[in-house]
GROMACS .gro file of C-alpha atoms in nm:
model
  368
    1MET     CA    1  -2.470   0.219  -1.118
    2LYS     CA    2  -2.467  -0.028  -0.786
    3GLN     CA    3  -2.152  -0.220  -0.757
    4PHE     CA    4  -2.098  -0.497  -0.491
    5VAL     CA    5  -1.738  -0.480  -0.327
    6ARG     CA    6  -1.538  -0.709  -0.126
    7VAL     CA    7  -1.253  -0.624   0.085
    8ILE     CA    8  -1.016  -0.866   0.243
    9SER     CA    9  -0.756  -0.699   0.463
   10VAL     CA   10  -0.431  -0.890   0.554
   11ARG     CA   11  -0.327  -0.844   0.919
   12TYR     CA   12   0.017  -0.837   1.044
   13ASP     CA   13   0.241  -0.687   1.293
   14CYS     CA   14   0.477  -0.493   1.116
   15ALA     CA   15   0.700  -0.486   1.383
   16ALA     CA   16   0.720  -0.862   1.478
   17LYS     CA   17   0.921  -0.983   1.152
   18PRO     CA   18   1.178  -1.268   1.173
   19ALA     CA   19   1.490  -1.110   1.288
   20ARG     CA   20   1.824  -1.070   1.082
   21HIS     CA   21   2.085  -1.353   1.217
   22PRO     CA   22   2.417  -1.186   1.350
   23HIS     CA   23   2.618  -1.258   1.060
   24GLU     CA   24   2.383  -1.318   0.796
   25PRO     CA   25   2.423  -1.148   0.480
   26LEU     CA   26   2.161  -0.852   0.380
   27GLU     CA   27   2.079  -1.044   0.049
   28THR     CA   28   2.044  -1.402   0.251
   29TYR     CA   29   1.790  -1.210   0.525
   30VAL     CA   30   1.592  -1.025   0.268
   31THR     CA   31   1.502  -1.291   0.049
   32ARG     CA   32   1.405  -1.497   0.370
   33LEU     CA   33   1.195  -1.193   0.480
   34GLN     CA   34   1.034  -1.183   0.114
   35ASN     CA   35   0.959  -1.560   0.124
   36HIS     CA   36   0.777  -1.525   0.479
   37LEU     CA   37   0.563  -1.210   0.363
   38LEU     CA   38   0.476  -1.409   0.052
   39GLU     CA   39   0.370  -1.695   0.205
   40HIS     CA   40   0.168  -1.483   0.491
   41LEU     CA   41  -0.035  -1.291   0.193
   42HIS     CA   42  -0.103  -1.591  -0.010
   43GLU     CA   43  -0.224  -1.788   0.314
   44ALA     CA   44  -0.444  -1.514   0.429
   45VAL     CA   45  -0.605  -1.439   0.090
   46SER     CA   46  -0.665  -1.847   0.041
   47LEU     CA   47  -0.815  -1.832   0.408
   48ALA     CA   48  -1.049  -1.517   0.294
   49LEU     CA   49  -1.132  -1.685  -0.053
   50TYR     CA   50  -1.210  -2.017   0.120
   51ALA     CA   51  -1.468  -1.840   0.400
   52VAL     CA   52  -1.631  -1.672   0.077
   53GLN     CA   53  -1.682  -1.978  -0.122
   54ALA     CA   54  -1.815  -2.145   0.206
   55GLU     CA   55  -2.084  -1.851   0.267
   56HIS     CA   56  -2.179  -1.834  -0.122
   57ASP     CA   57  -2.227  -2.083  -0.388
   58GLU     CA   58  -1.873  -2.066  -0.582
   59ALA     CA   59  -2.064  -1.936  -0.931
   60ASP     CA   60  -2.183  -1.635  -0.678
   61ALA     CA   61  -1.869  -1.582  -0.518
   62ARG     CA   62  -1.697  -1.540  -0.885
   63ARG     CA   63  -1.946  -1.401  -1.072
   64LEU     CA   64  -2.094  -1.070  -0.816
   65PRO     CA   65  -1.823  -0.862  -0.640
   66VAL     CA   66  -1.495  -0.731  -0.741
   67THR     CA   67  -1.237  -0.782  -0.461
   68PHE     CA   68  -0.989  -0.581  -0.328
   69VAL     CA   69  -0.663  -0.719  -0.146
   70THR     CA   70  -0.523  -0.491   0.146
   71ALA     CA   71  -0.215  -0.481   0.361
   72PRO     CA   72  -0.050  -0.234   0.622
   73GLU     CA   73   0.211   0.021   0.538
   74PHE     CA   74   0.551  -0.151   0.578
   75TYR     CA   75   0.422  -0.507   0.511
   76TRP     CA   76   0.725  -0.560   0.286
   77ASN     CA   77   0.983  -0.366   0.446
   78VAL     CA   78   1.306  -0.483   0.591
   79PRO     CA   79   1.330  -0.353   0.959
   80TRP     CA   80   1.511  -0.044   0.977
   81HIS     CA   81   1.716  -0.190   1.276
   82ALA     CA   82   1.806  -0.475   1.045
   83LEU     CA   83   2.031  -0.267   0.827
   84ARG     CA   84   2.392  -0.199   0.987
   85ASP     CA   85   2.531   0.066   0.800
   86LEU     CA   86   2.532   0.286   0.505
   87ARG     CA   87   2.637   0.000   0.285
   88ASP     CA   88   2.308  -0.176   0.362
   89VAL     CA   89   2.096   0.114   0.286
   90HIS     CA   90   2.235   0.177  -0.059
   91GLU     CA   91   2.222  -0.214  -0.126
   92LEU     CA   92   1.868  -0.256  -0.003
   93PRO     CA   93   1.687  -0.111  -0.302
   94ALA     CA   94   1.820  -0.340  -0.545
   95LEU     CA   95   1.695  -0.664  -0.308
   96GLN     CA   96   1.379  -0.529  -0.271
   97ILE     CA   97   1.195  -0.361  -0.587
   98GLY     CA   98   1.217  -0.633  -0.845
   99PRO     CA   99   1.199  -0.905  -0.593
  100VAL     CA  100   0.847  -0.744  -0.390
  101CYS     CA  101   0.699  -0.681  -0.764
  102ASP     CA  102   0.733  -1.043  -0.853
  103ALA     CA  103   0.615  -1.163  -0.505
  104ILE     CA  104   0.302  -0.958  -0.520
  105ALA     CA  105   0.264  -1.073  -0.914
  106GLU     CA  106   0.359  -1.424  -0.811
  107VAL     CA  107   0.027  -1.435  -0.558
  108ALA     CA  108  -0.182  -1.257  -0.833
  109GLU     CA  109  -0.108  -1.560  -1.056
  110GLN     CA  110  -0.226  -1.803  -0.777
  111PHE     CA  111  -0.583  -1.651  -0.783
  112PRO     CA  112  -0.675  -1.640  -1.165
  113ALA     CA  113  -0.994  -1.461  -1.255
  114TRP     CA  114  -1.195  -1.712  -1.416
  115HIS     CA  115  -1.173  -1.895  -1.076
  116PHE     CA  116  -1.197  -1.644  -0.806
  117GLY     CA  117  -1.359  -1.307  -0.976
  118HIS     CA  118  -1.193  -0.973  -1.044
  119ILE     CA  119  -0.937  -0.900  -0.759
  120VAL     CA  120  -0.742  -0.590  -0.711
  121PHE     CA  121  -0.416  -0.625  -0.518
  122LEU     CA  122  -0.304  -0.348  -0.298
  123PRO     CA  123  -0.105  -0.540  -0.042
  124GLY     CA  124   0.069  -0.302   0.144
  125THR     CA  125   0.417  -0.085   0.097
  126ALA     CA  126   0.743  -0.106   0.062
  127ALA     CA  127   0.981   0.160   0.202
  128MET     CA  128   1.356   0.254   0.103
  129LEU     CA  129   1.586   0.520   0.059
  130PHE     CA  130   1.746   0.685  -0.234
  131GLU     CA  131   2.045   0.910  -0.195
  132VAL     CA  132   1.999   1.245  -0.389
  133PRO     CA  133   2.180   1.603  -0.465
  134ARG     CA  134   2.172   1.814  -0.174
  135PRO     CA  135   2.001   2.146  -0.262
  136PRO     CA  136   2.283   2.447  -0.324
  137GLY     CA  137   2.313   2.657  -0.002
  138THR     CA  138   2.158   2.415   0.237
  139ALA     CA  139   2.395   2.292   0.543
  140GLN     CA  140   2.437   1.901   0.593
  141ALA     CA  141   2.260   1.770   0.910
  142ALA     CA  142   2.445   1.444   0.925
  143GLN     CA  143   2.828   1.425   0.947
  144HIS     CA  144   2.862   1.218   0.633
  145GLY     CA  145   2.686   1.491   0.442
  146ALA     CA  146   2.473   1.236   0.235
  147LEU     CA  147   2.075   1.327   0.199
  148PHE     CA  148   1.800   1.073   0.084
  149GLU     CA  149   1.460   1.046  -0.039
  150SER     CA  150   1.209   0.804   0.062
  151LEU     CA  151   1.033   0.579  -0.175
  152ASN     CA  152   0.742   0.433   0.016
  153TYR     CA  153   0.486   0.310  -0.203
  154VAL     CA  154   0.187   0.047  -0.300
  155TYR     CA  155   0.252  -0.190  -0.544
  156ALA     CA  156  -0.108  -0.211  -0.733
  157THR     CA  157  -0.183  -0.490  -0.959
  158THR     CA  158  -0.469  -0.726  -1.071
  159ASN     CA  159  -0.532  -1.067  -1.167
  160PHE     CA  160  -0.773  -0.985  -1.465
  161LEU     CA  161  -0.607  -0.691  -1.695
  162PRO     CA  162  -0.444  -0.856  -1.996
  163PRO     CA  163  -0.058  -0.819  -2.069
  164PHE     CA  164   0.057  -0.610  -2.325
  165ASP     CA  165   0.059  -0.768  -2.678
  166ALA     CA  166   0.304  -0.575  -2.843
  167GLY     CA  167   0.658  -0.439  -2.885
  168ASP     CA  168   0.927  -0.445  -2.602
  169ASP     CA  169   0.643  -0.495  -2.313
  170ALA     CA  170   0.450  -0.784  -2.478
  171GLY     CA  171   0.385  -1.041  -2.201
  172LEU     CA  172   0.458  -0.802  -1.916
  173ARG     CA  173   0.206  -0.762  -1.637
  174ARG     CA  174   0.009  -0.424  -1.639
  175ALA     CA  175   0.079  -0.249  -1.278
  176ALA     CA  176   0.122   0.092  -1.145
  177VAL     CA  177   0.247   0.238  -0.803
  178TRP     CA  178   0.119   0.475  -0.565
  179PRO     CA  179   0.386   0.645  -0.323
  180LYS     CA  180   0.377   0.798   0.003
  181HIS     CA  181   0.433   1.178  -0.009
  182HIS     CA  182   0.542   1.288   0.322
  183THR     CA  183   0.787   1.077   0.574
  184SER     CA  184   0.685   1.040   0.915
  185ARG     CA  185   0.932   1.055   1.223
  186ILE     CA  186   0.889   0.693   1.259
  187ASP     CA  187   0.929   0.575   0.891
  188TYR     CA  188   1.285   0.499   0.975
  189GLY     CA  189   1.344   0.401   1.303
  190LEU     CA  190   1.268   0.697   1.540
  191GLN     CA  191   1.384   1.056   1.447
  192THR     CA  192   1.669   1.209   1.609
  193SER     CA  193   1.638   1.555   1.494
  194GLU     CA  194   1.426   1.765   1.248
  195ARG     CA  195   1.562   2.037   1.021
  196ALA     CA  196   1.245   2.265   0.948
  197ASP     CA  197   1.463   2.503   0.710
  198ALA     CA  198   1.594   2.200   0.497
  199GLY     CA  199   1.285   1.982   0.511
  200SER     CA  200   1.465   1.704   0.636
  201ARG     CA  201   1.418   1.435   0.938
  202THR     CA  202   1.752   1.276   1.061
  203PHE     CA  203   1.730   0.876   1.155
  204GLN     CA  204   2.000   0.674   1.301
  205LEU     CA  205   2.143   0.341   1.193
  206ALA     CA  206   2.254   0.053   1.426
  207ASP     CA  207   2.591   0.148   1.397
  208GLY     CA  208   2.521   0.515   1.480
  209SER     CA  209   2.562   0.658   1.174
  210PRO     CA  210   2.274   0.946   1.110
  211VAL     CA  211   2.066   0.956   0.802
  212GLU     CA  212   1.901   1.254   0.670
  213VAL     CA  213   1.561   1.200   0.502
  214LEU     CA  214   1.372   1.467   0.302
  215GLN     CA  215   1.028   1.517   0.480
  216GLU     CA  216   0.860   1.518   0.146
  217SER     CA  217   0.898   1.296  -0.156
  218ALA     CA  218   0.881   1.386  -0.504
  219VAL     CA  219   0.841   1.043  -0.696
  220ALA     CA  220   0.551   1.015  -0.920
  221PRO     CA  221   0.296   0.754  -0.899
  222HIS     CA  222   0.419   0.546  -1.209
  223GLY     CA  223   0.743   0.404  -1.339
  224THR     CA  224   0.834   0.529  -1.659
  225THR     CA  225   0.914   0.884  -1.551
  226ALA     CA  226   0.987   0.845  -1.185
  227PRO     CA  227   1.385   0.873  -1.116
  228HIS     CA  228   1.376   0.581  -0.846
  229ALA     CA  229   1.088   0.399  -0.988
  230PRO     CA  230   0.995  -0.009  -0.979
  231GLY     CA  231   1.074  -0.179  -1.304
  232ALA     CA  232   0.991  -0.521  -1.460
  233GLY     CA  233   1.075  -0.823  -1.262
  234ARG     CA  234   1.057  -1.199  -1.350
  235TYR     CA  235   0.689  -1.183  -1.347
  236GLY     CA  236   0.662  -0.878  -1.557
  237ALA     CA  237   0.533  -0.543  -1.484
  238ARG     CA  238   0.540  -0.220  -1.690
  239MET     CA  239   0.412   0.074  -1.511
  240ALA     CA  240   0.164   0.319  -1.621
  241GLU     CA  241   0.238   0.669  -1.718
  242GLY     CA  242  -0.044   0.773  -1.435
  243PHE     CA  243  -0.239   0.600  -1.175
  244ASP     CA  244  -0.534   0.415  -1.353
  245ASN     CA  245  -0.822   0.333  -1.116
  246ARG     CA  246  -1.085   0.300  -1.394
  247HIS     CA  247  -1.027  -0.046  -1.451
  248ASP     CA  248  -1.340  -0.226  -1.630
  249GLY     CA  249  -1.607  -0.372  -1.380
  250VAL     CA  250  -1.359  -0.194  -1.059
  251PRO     CA  251  -1.540   0.120  -0.870
  252PRO     CA  252  -1.271   0.415  -0.901
  253PHE     CA  253  -1.039   0.406  -0.582
  254GLY     CA  254  -0.786   0.599  -0.425
  255ILE     CA  255  -0.479   0.535  -0.180
  256ASP     CA  256  -0.384   0.750   0.129
  257ILE     CA  257  -0.076   0.629   0.284
  258CYS     CA  258  -0.041   0.664   0.673
  259ARG     CA  259   0.078   1.049   0.720
  260ASP     CA  260  -0.063   1.134   0.379
  261TYR     CA  261  -0.398   1.045   0.530
  262LEU     CA  262  -0.334   1.203   0.841
  263LEU     CA  263  -0.246   1.542   0.727
  264TRP     CA  264  -0.571   1.516   0.514
  265ARG     CA  265  -0.790   1.427   0.807
  266ASN     CA  266  -0.613   1.686   1.031
  267ALA     CA  267  -0.633   1.974   0.777
  268PRO     CA  268  -0.872   1.889   0.491
  269SER     CA  269  -0.827   2.116   0.169
  270PRO     CA  270  -1.127   2.304   0.067
  271ARG     CA  271  -1.061   2.127  -0.313
  272ASP     CA  272  -1.037   1.755  -0.345
  273ALA     CA  273  -0.750   1.657  -0.131
  274LYS     CA  274  -0.646   1.367  -0.387
  275ALA     CA  275  -0.367   1.483  -0.659
  276PRO     CA  276  -0.494   1.542  -1.001
  277HIS     CA  277  -0.299   1.278  -1.155
  278LEU     CA  278  -0.578   0.992  -1.066
  279ALA     CA  279  -0.735   0.874  -1.403
  280GLU     CA  280  -1.099   0.921  -1.223
  281PRO     CA  281  -1.110   1.170  -0.963
  282ARG     CA  282  -1.457   1.100  -0.879
  283TYR     CA  283  -1.315   0.763  -0.668
  284VAL     CA  284  -1.571   0.613  -0.414
  285ILE     CA  285  -1.317   0.404  -0.190
  286ASP     CA  286  -1.042   0.525  -0.022
  287PHE     CA  287  -0.767   0.285   0.095
  288VAL     CA  288  -0.548   0.375   0.412
  289PRO     CA  289  -0.250   0.168   0.456
  290SER     CA  290  -0.106   0.260   0.792
  291TYR     CA  291   0.173   0.234   1.050
  292GLY     CA  292   0.085   0.439   1.360
  293VAL     CA  293  -0.239   0.631   1.234
  294ASN     CA  294  -0.492   0.591   1.529
  295ILE     CA  295  -0.829   0.499   1.395
  296THR     CA  296  -1.106   0.744   1.473
  297ASP     CA  297  -1.459   0.739   1.335
  298ALA     CA  298  -1.475   1.102   1.351
  299ALA     CA  299  -1.596   1.273   1.014
  300PHE     CA  300  -1.392   1.537   0.834
  301PRO     CA  301  -1.441   1.707   0.468
  302VAL     CA  302  -1.414   1.445   0.207
  303PRO     CA  303  -1.449   1.462  -0.172
  304PRO     CA  304  -1.836   1.447  -0.271
  305SER     CA  305  -1.795   1.102  -0.442
  306LEU     CA  306  -1.616   0.925  -0.153
  307GLN     CA  307  -1.842   0.653   0.047
  308TYR     CA  308  -1.625   0.422   0.230
  309ILE     CA  309  -1.290   0.445   0.371
  310VAL     CA  310  -1.040   0.122   0.430
  311HIS     CA  311  -0.809   0.137   0.715
  312ASN     CA  312  -0.543  -0.146   0.766
  313ASP     CA  313  -0.292  -0.049   1.018
  314GLY     CA  314   0.037  -0.248   1.122
  315ARG     CA  315   0.099  -0.212   1.443
  316ALA     CA  316   0.052  -0.516   1.729
  317ALA     CA  317  -0.330  -0.449   1.764
  318ARG     CA  318  -0.336  -0.493   1.379
  319GLN     CA  319  -0.668  -0.302   1.334
  320VAL     CA  320  -0.853  -0.307   1.016
  321VAL     CA  321  -1.202  -0.096   1.019
  322VAL     CA  322  -1.404   0.002   0.722
  323PHE     CA  323  -1.593   0.372   0.722
  324GLU     CA  324  -1.889   0.423   0.578
  325VAL     CA  325  -1.882   0.810   0.482
  326ASP     CA  326  -2.198   0.999   0.591
  327ARG     CA  327  -2.198   1.360   0.562
  328THR     CA  328  -2.482   1.417   0.761
  329ARG     CA  329  -2.349   1.264   1.086
  330PRO     CA  330  -2.041   1.405   1.304
  331ARG     CA  331  -1.910   0.998   1.341
  332TRP     CA  332  -1.918   0.759   1.048
  333ASN     CA  333  -2.043   0.409   1.093
  334ARG     CA  334  -1.805   0.105   1.097
  335VAL     CA  335  -1.914  -0.111   0.890
  336ALA     CA  336  -1.964  -0.447   1.039
  337PRO     CA  337  -1.727  -0.804   0.902
  338ALA     CA  338  -1.904  -0.991   0.649
  339ARG     CA  339  -2.095  -1.259   0.747
  340CYS     CA  340  -1.884  -1.511   0.568
  341MET     CA  341  -1.615  -1.448   0.859
  342ARG     CA  342  -1.800  -1.703   1.073
  343HIS     CA  343  -1.639  -1.978   0.860
  344LEU     CA  344  -1.313  -1.898   1.009
  345GLY     CA  345  -1.137  -1.969   1.341
  346ALA     CA  346  -1.007  -1.719   1.595
  347ALA     CA  347  -0.672  -1.794   1.461
  348ALA     CA  348  -0.737  -1.713   1.088
  349GLY     CA  349  -0.946  -1.411   1.231
  350GLU     CA  350  -0.643  -1.273   1.331
  351GLN     CA  351  -0.474  -1.327   1.004
  352VAL     CA  352  -0.732  -1.152   0.764
  353ALA     CA  353  -1.061  -0.950   0.771
  354ILE     CA  354  -1.324  -0.932   0.523
  355HIS     CA  355  -1.564  -0.665   0.461
  356GLU     CA  356  -1.866  -0.650   0.193
  357PHE     CA  357  -2.078  -0.344   0.081
  358THR     CA  358  -2.232  -0.174  -0.215
  359VAL     CA  359  -2.124   0.122  -0.355
  360ASP     CA  360  -2.275   0.382  -0.614
  361VAL     CA  361  -2.046   0.423  -0.930
  362PRO     CA  362  -1.998   0.762  -1.115
  363GLY     CA  363  -2.165   0.711  -1.450
  364GLN     CA  364  -2.057   0.909  -1.744
  365GLY     CA  365  -2.081   1.288  -1.750
  366GLY     CA  366  -2.079   1.286  -1.344
  367ALA     CA  367  -2.405   1.104  -1.290
  368GLN     CA  368  -2.383   0.876  -0.969
   0.00000   0.00000   0.00000
């Protein structure tokens, strides 16, 4: 079955966020930063949908495609250099998890399906650290002895799935999280050392405190069993028991965050590289939010169902590229920006990119 897809990619330089004032409490700064990011996301999506409706009549813009909204890795992050000591590190998750979920849900509510059609929101990641027990027999690398695990995840939701209608979850928005599994040497500032024996990297806070972080994260891609999972917030979100990429009318999709994608690209597995917990393993689009993965059109082995890769990088260049997978060529084709981009000025084009393409959605029993 053919499915028309539109991707709205929010561009953002994740190293150029508003700074924390010298004596500003962490909570005040985090709230101010999240409001700024929410406004940027809302404005970028609004500009893109304006361009779409200017190019097509409104009925066609609503009826034909499914729309995905992306943003780069670290979009929702509090900059590492804004955390002044270990107390800030410990306080941050409570200030990020619920409010970020709320902010994304709030944006989703501003673009109802009855007016804008089906939209899937995959708007970047939020990263934070949780202290975990040190495995027996492993020496500490950091002087304070604490060991941390990274939670760096995409919070995914839609504007069309109905809320839960019964029990304790009644009225809560359906959503899911997809985590990054491999921590990069630049995820928390710049790595100061690496311990292969302990599988950890050490970073440094503004006050000089070292922070030892596991290189691999075991956080599950859902919220009810993961030990550090995002919970329900003011707008409500109950996480699924797995990552459901089979939404009605939406082509199955995957997510690979930054280093996870880089490791796959550099050393692809002979089997499907996706973890088995995708509800539909025959995904046709892979979304790559990153900060620091160089974009290349060089082909590499991918699952047989994969047809497009959408890459959104959060460095200063704010690169957004959509590749069409072609297994007969050593290099893949770049999908041209959608024609509707002509309705946006240069400044708006620096804020958002729009791509449109058609995918073949796998049918029942494996047919495509």
